[in-house]
Every structure is written in structure tokens, then in C-alpha cells.
């Protein structure tokens, strides 16, 4: 009973086709985002992800290129005919995201219950990818989505990205039960972000496979053409070849359910 | 090594005197806030707490009186010579909080990592009470405080309000270890909110006592002159007499440490 | 680098073939266990699971048929040429399990760190399926396994069955990251129990698929020919037809990895 | 409505007098246990704690002196007229504990749901201190106690020792809400073990104070005459002077409730 969300003509999330949303943690330069967009497109993905405004735990860590990064990303995506998904943190920046016609606005875990931000997005009709809070219950998450619905914006995509647990050998605990339960409880497509759940690249692929098998409608993956030189989250970024292999295997699993990437 | 924060002339948080910050969950009307301010003052408290802008899990729940509530609260507090603490959720409302000279701006758990809001407060010098996120580690919490410090605002008060756990017989798990650890690790005063931790009134008093014994610099307590008619969080609001008894017992415990309320 | 564990001639866990270990939560009667063994065998499974000694949260709940149940199960399994896996709680009962030639002895979550029980099993060479404790880290779990290794018994199969979390809409949070991480860290096969993780039948199948996709070596599934009349855990038992469908889909996913059931 | 448990003539747990149960993590030698018993007695405590059979996460860590340690402890306690509390892990050792007239048998967190062990203790009338499991809900804990009650043994003391959480800067999260809630829900005295909750000595004292203020009936504290040479848990053991100071401050807080140590 998932209701597909139309992103562009001929491009939806939540239908028979699963979507791969791939790109770097942060936009670092034109050459970086072009290099990544190039192989993301070549592998058949339709979406470019990347952060211009980064929510960093410490104020002294790299905060992203900001508006300049956003413009770089949008122009690069246009060049490669990719749809853009990127994170909005500050309600005062919303007008820029709308002016630049960002295809999907991501609301990160830390802002899942930033209700004024959600209300502002509820007034628009732009598709919103709403990540689950670090320790949010499904009820809280669906209630946060309801802040968008209340304003009239039902273009909602949920994104499971791992929850807090006591285990320290991976960053978060990917909750595949949430994926399965949400598919039964609500009409919103559910995307999974195994990169942030794992926090290290060698777990990303098996988690991505688990997500597809549990019924996810797509994958949000961090990739970098040169992970060792990434300015943030380098431990979890997939190389181009790892991304390609992931997509091939994920497609095989999707096909056992009569779906495909 | 706690550095007291000056709120007004002769009024600090983090010194020998512990502070009680009491009031309703939400401001409902002038008569309500006056009735509560009256007994809060009579019992010897120096701070009136109350919500004008309420972060509610559901968009269809009572959201607070907004700016009108804020003005009601500030004028009532002035009348009773109480300092005001109230929550700011939306960065676009900050100017109102500053214009009305709110004494302490509370940042709630859901916004602990709303970094743009923190940055804006970092540019001011208004005391900020920063509540711990639902599942925030001490490192994340102190890094969030660092967003204020980075802007030059060191008037920071931390507030422990319980963390997420698997236990369902109370709302959150009050983490008294955090209180003790923070007093050893950082210079910021630490306040405890047993009302939100407990979620029901019959646990508020023992949790408040535990907090004082663990070294807290004050208590943030929800109270209502008529809890059964409260528009929100009625299960956890203390009656006037319960508040009075709490304060007397808390003062006795504080005195075993050569402190007092 | 998983080292397969030989259970019987021609029957291993941890190799190219994944195993389905299916049966009722508790053995209730000869007719019940025969009815279940009959379709479990017909669907192609090699293992019959079932509890004779049940660890129940309350002492007043059905505790299992005990030794009589164990004998019923072993004789039924022999009749259908199925290997037997069943739980041992009390070290004083070990001799019965050995005498009856139980193929795999299960150590439940509550006894993961019952070190004297583990030491006693370390002295034998019987294959042990060691379930993860409710809130055990991978380090604690592998250290518990080391109690078996220390005695010389390396016939160890690990079983992920969900961990405690704050979410209340399913019983436990199935930790697929643990499956992937263990496959990289240790030589022991890893089985997944989606039935106890989910706590309700409508989530069992998607969790089972996620487990296979994450790399699990088999599935431990509760099934009952008539779930509504089961004496325990009826909400999570699959019907025969649900079990059959699960196995077919799981096999398809396994084949995308060049494995099979 | 707490029903005091009689330990010896004139010695109860759960009455107006709070009890301090202090001693080393593990019994190491006669000279060690005598040195510790000497100052524990001198400070006014009535109970000597210490482990002879130690549940260690790794099989290769020091496992305790076993039966020899138990005998050392009992004879030393007799010499100093102290009651003895020590942990039983293996049901086959119960007869030794009974023969040596251990005053309180401790069941550790890892065995909270070792139901066969609880059943065996239910057949005796020896006081049992039942520690909360790492991630046990209050319902599960009280149901475990019910395994003792079902056998006729109501001499039950509950012990809160911290629960698993995501926070890594202390070992466990001491749950003072559990103390307060249990005092309202059940007739069993509640003891708190701040040593295992904290995992480091500098947090033990504030946690102990919080426990007393929350209503605990006593404290279980690890102490060593020379913590740096302790064979286990040296980071959390209090020195004699720290223990003395803890007891003095705890007594002051108890007296604000008209109780005392």
C-alpha cells in the first residue's frame, strides 16, 4: 500500500523500481562532485546525494561549503541529468533550496523533531526525506511526518539510518524491523541509509542487502572517488567499484521480489 | 570547579545556593500563570518556568499560546519578581525572546543538535539552559554546548532530563551518573528535570532528591495549581503542596553538603 | 572464513547450504510434534526445533513438558529423519541431553553468560547454538563462546535473536549488523532467529529475508500447525503455508549469493 | 510498605536502619580479606561482601578462589562478627553455601533469569539478593523474584546495579527511578550497587548519595585496602578513607529522612 512519490517526470520513489541515491558525505569541490556524479550516473543511478550544509557534532569540524556547495551540486547534477537530494538544517535557508529546485530535501536525524522546520516544509510541496531520529520510536517518527501532512505536503519519504544502542563495534544499529513495520503501517516509501548505520565501509554492503530484502524502496549510500581523501566520514564511503558491486547484488535481490533497480 | 552563571544581580545558578525553577508545562491563561507564580514565589523560588512555544510530538496536540503566552509569562514574572525561563524552538523567534528580556532561554531535547539555533544563541550573551537530547552522549552534549562557546556565549547551564531506555514503567531513565560526571568534567552548572524523566508525579520527588544528592545545582519542576485540568503533561505536574514538601526535603539534603535552596 | 560445523554425516551448518531449523516454541504432545515434523520435513528442512524445558519470564506460565517432551521430540525427529535442536537451561539435565543424542544444544539468551553451564558444555563435543544475550555486546558474546573453546568444544553456532531497544512496536530489534560483523570477525556460523526478534508473525518473513541477505547461515523459525492453539508464543508462530513461502523466498535470495537452502 | 528481611538476630535489611555491605570484588588471600574486614567493621558496617566464585566475561580472567575463598571469607567474617554476602553462580555449589551458613546469597546480573538456580533457592529460606539483569525491565525482575516466592522463599532483597545504555563514559546507567518505583510497587527491600554502575571510583560516592536520597535500603560497595593491587575491578574500588567518607555523608542524607546507617 506504499504510495509512490513522484520526483520528476518518469522518476518516482516507492514503485517497482528501487532507487539508489549516491554521492559524497560532503561536497568538497567542483572536480570532486563531478568525478562522483560521473560514475554514479554511469552505474545507472538517478539521484546524486551530497551535503552542502553539514550537521557536525563539533563546531570546529568541517561544516560544508554552504550555499556555494549547494550551487555546485545542483549545476553538476543538471549536467549529468541526476536528481538532487541534500540536507536542509536551517529554516532560513529554505528559500535557497526552493530557488535552486532541489529535488528532495533531506531532514537529518538531529532535526527529525525540529517542528518549525517541518511546518515550513509542510507549506511547500517539495519531496522531503525524513530521517529517523537517533532514538525515535516509530510513533514519534510518524508524528513528525504528520507535521508535513498537516500543512498539506504528503510527498514524504522515510529514511531508516540506524538507532542508538549499547553496541560499540558499529556506529548505530540498523533497524530492519522498522523498515518492515513501516511498509505495513504507512503509505510512505522507506529508504535505508546503511552508510550512517554502519559507520565503516566493510559493513555497508551487507546492510544494504538486508535493507532491500526487508522491503526498502531504495538506498542512500555514501561514496567517494577517493575515500582516503574525503573531508568527512571517510571510513564509511564506498569506492566506485564497491558501489558498482553493491548495486549489482542489490538488483539481484530486488528481482527475487519482482522489483529492480 | 563549576563556574556560577549570573542571571540577575544577586541571582546565580551554580553557586552555594541551589535554584528551584518551577512552573507549568504550558502557559494557559493569565489566571493560571498568576496562580502558579503566586505559590512558587511564596515557597521561596526565584524562577518561573513555563512553555509558550511547545514542542509536541503530534501536530494536533495543544501547541502553546505562542507569543501571547510569552508576554503573559514575562509580565506575570515581573509582577512577582521572578526570573523567567522558557523554551525557544524557532530561530526566527529569537528576537522576541531578547526583546522581552527572557532571563534564561531553554533549548529542549529535540533541539539539542539544532546547530543553527545554537549558533544564533552563541551570538548573544543570554543564559542558555541546554537540555540533553533523548539519547545524547555526554560528548555530543558538550559539543553542542561548544556551538555556544564558539560564538562567545559561555552562559551555559546543562539540564539532564532522562534518557531513552527499554524500561516502559517510567518515561525516561534519569541519568544521575551524567550529573556527577559533568560536575567533574566541565565548568557548566547542571540542573535536573525530574518531571520529564519520570512522566508521573509520584516519582518526581524521589528523583529530585537523588539529583540534589548527586550534586545538581538546581531543579526544573513542573507544577500546576490544579494538575487535573492542565492542558499538557498533567500526569507529572506536582500540586502546590507536593512542591512545597519537595523543596523542604531538597533543602535538607542540600544542607548535608553545606549548600541550600 | 566461516568454518562449517558438522552435525551429522552429510549435514553441516555454515557451508554453501543454509539450514532451516523449524518447529514449535514448545513441545505440547506427540500429535502436535508429529504434525509439525511432518510438514517441516516435507518442505525440505533438516532440523526440528522445539522446547521441552522453557525459560518463561513468569514461574506461573507453562514451563514445557520437560524430560517427557524431550523424549517425544527425539523419537519424532528420528521417525522423520530430522536432526534435533533444543534448549538446555539446567546443567544437571545435561546428561539426559547427551544420552538422548540431541544434535544441537541451544543455550538461550538468558543463559548466555551462565558460565558454569558453558564450562560443562565445553567438556563435551556436542554442537552448541549460543544465543546472544538481550543486551550483550559482540565482545561479551564471543567471550561467552570462548568458555566453550577453553574446554575444547569448538562446535559453536551463534544465533542473533534481536536486542533490547526503546522501540515498543516489536519485541526486540534484530541486529543484522551483528550478523555481518560476526561473519567478518569469527569462524563460527551465524544463525538468525527472526521469530523472537519480531514477536509477531507478520514481521517474521521480512526479517528472515534480511537475515539471509546479510549473510546468515540459517534461520531458526517458530511454526505451529495451528498457531491459535499454541500454548506459548502463538503471536509469532508461522502457519505451514507461511513457512513454505518463507523458505521459497529465502532460497531465491540465497541463490543470488550462490548459496541455497 | 517495605517488609524488612531478617538476616540475623537484631540485623535486618529494609527497616529504619540502612545497611552498608562492603568488601572486595574478589577474595584474594587471608591477609587481604582480614585487612578489609578490619576497617569495614571499624567504620560500623555489619556486612562483608566478597566474591569467591566470580562471573568473568572472559574465561581467561581470574575466576576467584572458589570454595577455598568462600571458607576464608566465612571464617574471617565470623572473627569480626560480620554477616556474609557472596555470589552463587552454579546450582551444584548451593549445598556448600548452605553448609557454610552464608547470610545472604547474591544472584548476579548474568543469572537473574537462571530460573533453575532461582527455583533451587526458592526451596531454601536463605535471604537472596537478586541483582537486576543488564537490560531487565522491572516486570522481568519482579517475575524472576517470583520464582523464589513460588517456592516459598520470600526473603528477597533486590539490587539495582545500573542498566545498559549507549553512554560509554561510565560502565552502566544507574537507574534511580527503578529504586523509587520498586519501593512503591513491591514489598522487597532495595539495595543499590554504585560500584558496578559507575565502573570507576570517582563516581561511586555521588551515585551512592543519589541512591540513598531515592530511597534505597542500603549500599553494596567495593572497597580494597590497596585498590591498585586488586586482582579485579581495581578502577572502581574505594580506599578505606573514601569508604569512611562515603558512609558519613550517606548517613547525613539518611537522617534527613529520619533513617540512619
Tab-separated table of N, CA, C and O in Angstrom, chain D residues 23 28 54 108-109 119 139-140 150 157-158 206-207 210 221 246 250 253:
chain	number	residue	atom	x	y	z
D	23	UNK	N	33.151	-4.617	50.820
D	23	UNK	CA	34.234	-5.594	50.758
D	23	UNK	C	34.831	-5.599	49.361
D	23	UNK	O	34.461	-4.797	48.511
D	28	UNK	N	41.067	-12.583	47.776
D	28	UNK	CA	42.361	-12.898	47.161
D	28	UNK	C	43.276	-13.706	48.094
D	28	UNK	O	44.082	-14.509	47.633
D	54	UNK	N	33.668	-16.002	40.742
D	54	UNK	CA	33.495	-14.745	40.010
D	54	UNK	C	32.995	-14.984	38.590
D	54	UNK	O	33.617	-15.737	37.833
D	108	UNK	N	23.824	-12.819	40.650
D	108	UNK	CA	24.329	-11.713	39.845
D	108	UNK	C	23.465	-11.408	38.636
D	108	UNK	O	22.558	-12.162	38.278
D	109	UNK	N	23.778	-10.288	38.004
D	109	UNK	CA	23.000	-9.825	36.846
D	109	UNK	C	22.904	-10.871	35.758
D	109	UNK	O	21.867	-11.034	35.124
D	119	UNK	N	14.876	-21.462	41.244
D	119	UNK	CA	13.977	-22.477	41.819
D	119	UNK	C	14.640	-23.193	42.992
D	119	UNK	O	14.009	-23.447	44.022
D	139	UNK	N	9.341	-5.460	35.306
D	139	UNK	CA	8.446	-6.624	35.261
D	139	UNK	C	9.227	-7.933	35.211
D	139	UNK	O	8.890	-8.889	35.900
D	140	UNK	N	10.248	-7.976	34.397
D	140	UNK	CA	11.048	-9.199	34.299
D	140	UNK	C	11.757	-9.494	35.618
D	140	UNK	O	11.872	-10.652	36.049
D	150	UNK	N	7.535	-18.433	44.543
D	150	UNK	CA	6.754	-19.623	44.182
D	150	UNK	C	7.207	-20.849	44.970
D	150	UNK	O	6.426	-21.755	45.240
D	157	UNK	N	15.867	-9.600	48.536
D	157	UNK	CA	16.375	-8.232	48.504
D	157	UNK	C	16.735	-7.951	47.049
D	157	UNK	O	17.461	-8.732	46.435
D	158	UNK	N	16.230	-6.864	46.500
D	158	UNK	CA	16.551	-6.509	45.122
D	158	UNK	C	17.764	-5.591	45.107
D	158	UNK	O	17.969	-4.815	46.041
D	206	UNK	N	29.064	9.963	44.587
D	206	UNK	CA	27.813	10.674	44.225
D	206	UNK	C	26.668	9.735	43.873
D	206	UNK	O	25.506	10.021	44.200
D	207	UNK	N	26.958	8.613	43.248
D	207	UNK	CA	25.877	7.670	42.939
D	207	UNK	C	25.303	7.062	44.216
D	207	UNK	O	24.089	6.850	44.326
D	210	UNK	N	22.965	9.562	45.680
D	210	UNK	CA	21.714	9.602	44.925
D	210	UNK	C	20.823	8.424	45.305
D	210	UNK	O	19.605	8.560	45.450
D	221	UNK	N	29.055	-1.919	48.240
D	221	UNK	CA	30.204	-1.126	47.793
D	221	UNK	C	31.466	-1.987	47.724
D	221	UNK	O	31.759	-2.745	48.645
D	246	UNK	N	32.294	8.198	52.507
D	246	UNK	CA	31.006	7.866	51.881
D	246	UNK	C	29.967	7.555	52.945
D	246	UNK	O	28.833	8.054	52.898
D	250	UNK	N	26.538	9.548	53.573
D	250	UNK	CA	25.306	8.783	53.349
D	250	UNK	C	24.436	8.802	54.604
D	250	UNK	O	23.202	8.900	54.521
D	253	UNK	N	22.532	12.061	54.855
D	253	UNK	CA	21.363	12.115	53.960
D	253	UNK	C	20.255	11.230	54.497
D	253	UNK	O	19.084	11.623	54.530
